[in-house]
JSON list of C-alpha atoms in Angstrom, two decimals:
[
{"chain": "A", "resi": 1, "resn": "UNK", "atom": "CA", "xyz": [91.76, 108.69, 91.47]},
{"chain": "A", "resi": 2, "resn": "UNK", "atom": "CA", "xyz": [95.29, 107.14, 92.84]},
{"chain": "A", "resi": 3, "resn": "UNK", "atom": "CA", "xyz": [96.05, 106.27, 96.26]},
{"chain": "A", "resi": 4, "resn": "UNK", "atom": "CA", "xyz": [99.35, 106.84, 98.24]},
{"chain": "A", "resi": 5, "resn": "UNK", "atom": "CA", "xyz": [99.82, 105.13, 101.34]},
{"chain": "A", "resi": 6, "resn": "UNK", "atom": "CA", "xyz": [99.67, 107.67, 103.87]},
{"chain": "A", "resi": 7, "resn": "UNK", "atom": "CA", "xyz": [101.35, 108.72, 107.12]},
{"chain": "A", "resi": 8, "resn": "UNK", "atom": "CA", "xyz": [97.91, 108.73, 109.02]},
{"chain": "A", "resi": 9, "resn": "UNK", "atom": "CA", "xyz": [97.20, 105.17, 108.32]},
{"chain": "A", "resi": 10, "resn": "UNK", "atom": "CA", "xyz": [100.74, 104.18, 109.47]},
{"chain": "A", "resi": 11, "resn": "UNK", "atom": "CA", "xyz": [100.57, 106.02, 113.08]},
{"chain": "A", "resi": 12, "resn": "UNK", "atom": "CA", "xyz": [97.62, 104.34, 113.37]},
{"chain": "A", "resi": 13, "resn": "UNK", "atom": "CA", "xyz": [99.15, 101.05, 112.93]},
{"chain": "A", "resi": 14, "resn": "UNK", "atom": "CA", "xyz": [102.09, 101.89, 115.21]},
{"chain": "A", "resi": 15, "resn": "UNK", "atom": "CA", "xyz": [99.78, 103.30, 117.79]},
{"chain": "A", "resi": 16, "resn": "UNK", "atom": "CA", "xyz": [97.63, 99.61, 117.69]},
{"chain": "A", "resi": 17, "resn": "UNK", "atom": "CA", "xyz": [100.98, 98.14, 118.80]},
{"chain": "A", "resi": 18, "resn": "UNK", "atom": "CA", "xyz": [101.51, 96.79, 115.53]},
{"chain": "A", "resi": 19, "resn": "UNK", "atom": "CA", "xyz": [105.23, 95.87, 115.79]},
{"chain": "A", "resi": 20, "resn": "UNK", "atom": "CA", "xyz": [107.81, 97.34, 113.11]},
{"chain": "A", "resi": 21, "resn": "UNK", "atom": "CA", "xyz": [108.22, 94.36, 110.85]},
{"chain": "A", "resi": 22, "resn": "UNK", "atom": "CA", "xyz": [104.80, 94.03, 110.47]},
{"chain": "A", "resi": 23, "resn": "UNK", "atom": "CA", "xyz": [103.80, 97.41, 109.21]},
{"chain": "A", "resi": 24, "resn": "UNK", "atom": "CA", "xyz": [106.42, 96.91, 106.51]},
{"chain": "A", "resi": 25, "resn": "UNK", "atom": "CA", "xyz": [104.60, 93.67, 105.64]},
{"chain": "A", "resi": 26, "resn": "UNK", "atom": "CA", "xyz": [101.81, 95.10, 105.64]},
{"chain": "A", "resi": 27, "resn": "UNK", "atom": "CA", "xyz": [103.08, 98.29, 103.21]},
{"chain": "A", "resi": 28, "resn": "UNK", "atom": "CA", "xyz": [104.30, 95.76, 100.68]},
{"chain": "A", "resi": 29, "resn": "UNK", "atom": "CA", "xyz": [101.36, 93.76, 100.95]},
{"chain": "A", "resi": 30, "resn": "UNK", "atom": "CA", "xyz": [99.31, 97.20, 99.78]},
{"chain": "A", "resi": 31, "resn": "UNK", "atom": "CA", "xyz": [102.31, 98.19, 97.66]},
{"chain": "A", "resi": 32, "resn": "UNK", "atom": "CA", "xyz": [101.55, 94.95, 95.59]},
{"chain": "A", "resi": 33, "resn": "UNK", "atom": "CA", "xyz": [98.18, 95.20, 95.66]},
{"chain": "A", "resi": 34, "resn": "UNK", "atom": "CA", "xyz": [98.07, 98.63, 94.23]},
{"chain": "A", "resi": 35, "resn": "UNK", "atom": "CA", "xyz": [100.58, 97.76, 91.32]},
{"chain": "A", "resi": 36, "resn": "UNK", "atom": "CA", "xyz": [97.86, 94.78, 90.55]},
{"chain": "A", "resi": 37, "resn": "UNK", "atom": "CA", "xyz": [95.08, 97.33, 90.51]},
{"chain": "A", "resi": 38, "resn": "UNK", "atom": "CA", "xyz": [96.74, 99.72, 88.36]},
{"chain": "A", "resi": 39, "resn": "UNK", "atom": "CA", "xyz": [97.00, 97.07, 86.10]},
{"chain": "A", "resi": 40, "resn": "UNK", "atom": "CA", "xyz": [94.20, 95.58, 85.51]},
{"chain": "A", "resi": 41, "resn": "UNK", "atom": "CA", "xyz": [92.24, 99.28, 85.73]},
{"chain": "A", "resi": 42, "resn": "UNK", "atom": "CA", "xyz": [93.00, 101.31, 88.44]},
{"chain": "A", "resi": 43, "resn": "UNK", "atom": "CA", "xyz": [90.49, 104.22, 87.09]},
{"chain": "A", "resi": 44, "resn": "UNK", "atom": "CA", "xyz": [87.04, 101.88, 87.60]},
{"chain": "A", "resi": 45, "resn": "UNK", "atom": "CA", "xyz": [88.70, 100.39, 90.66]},
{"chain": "A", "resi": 46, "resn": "UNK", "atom": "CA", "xyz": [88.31, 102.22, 94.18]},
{"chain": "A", "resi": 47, "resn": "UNK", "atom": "CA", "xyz": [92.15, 102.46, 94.93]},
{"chain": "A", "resi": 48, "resn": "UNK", "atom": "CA", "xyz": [91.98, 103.83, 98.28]},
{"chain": "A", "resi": 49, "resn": "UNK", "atom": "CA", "xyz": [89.65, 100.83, 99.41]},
{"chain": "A", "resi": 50, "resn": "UNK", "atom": "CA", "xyz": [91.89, 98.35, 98.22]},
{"chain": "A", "resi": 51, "resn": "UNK", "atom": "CA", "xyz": [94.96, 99.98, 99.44]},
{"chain": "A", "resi": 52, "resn": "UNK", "atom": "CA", "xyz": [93.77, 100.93, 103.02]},
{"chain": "A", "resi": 53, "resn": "UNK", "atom": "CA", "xyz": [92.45, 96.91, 103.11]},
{"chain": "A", "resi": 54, "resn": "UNK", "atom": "CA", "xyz": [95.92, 95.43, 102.09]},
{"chain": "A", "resi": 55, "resn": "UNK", "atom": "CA", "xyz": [97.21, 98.16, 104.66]},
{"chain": "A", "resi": 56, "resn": "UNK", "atom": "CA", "xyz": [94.97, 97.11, 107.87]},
{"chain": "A", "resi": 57, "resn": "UNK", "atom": "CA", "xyz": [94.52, 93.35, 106.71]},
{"chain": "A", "resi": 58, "resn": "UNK", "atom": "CA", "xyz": [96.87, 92.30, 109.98]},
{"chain": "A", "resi": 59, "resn": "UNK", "atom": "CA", "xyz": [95.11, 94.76, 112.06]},
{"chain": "A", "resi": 60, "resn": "UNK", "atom": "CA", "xyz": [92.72, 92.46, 113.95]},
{"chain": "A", "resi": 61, "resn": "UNK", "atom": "CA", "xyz": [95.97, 90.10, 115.08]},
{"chain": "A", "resi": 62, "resn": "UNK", "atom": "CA", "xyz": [97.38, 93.07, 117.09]},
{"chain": "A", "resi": 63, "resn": "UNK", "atom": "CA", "xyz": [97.49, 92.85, 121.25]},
{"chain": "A", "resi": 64, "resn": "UNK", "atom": "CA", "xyz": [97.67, 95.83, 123.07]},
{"chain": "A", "resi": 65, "resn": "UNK", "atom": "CA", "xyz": [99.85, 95.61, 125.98]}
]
């Protein structure tokens, strides 16, 4: 099963107060870490967990105003 990063998981990063420039950090952060999966066996690998980790890995740095 692939894994596309999905609109969901970004409003909930904007809606955390996650500023701009760090949710596209954070996208090429999973973007690279999905392109490594699929590498090295994306079909015995649980995309969406690795994806969705890369994606919220900044997550706990946020401050909400």
């Amino acid at each position: 099963m692939t894994y596309a990063i999905n609109n969901a998981d970004l409003d909930l990063l904007s809606n955390a107060c996650v500023p701009d420039g760090d949710i596209r950090h954070c996208v090429k952060v999973a973007e690279k870490a999905l392109e490594i999966v699929r590498r090295i066996g994306g079909s015995v690998i649980n995309q969406e967990l690795v994806g969705r980790g890369a994606l919220f890995h900044d997550l706990g740095k946020t401050k909400n105003p």
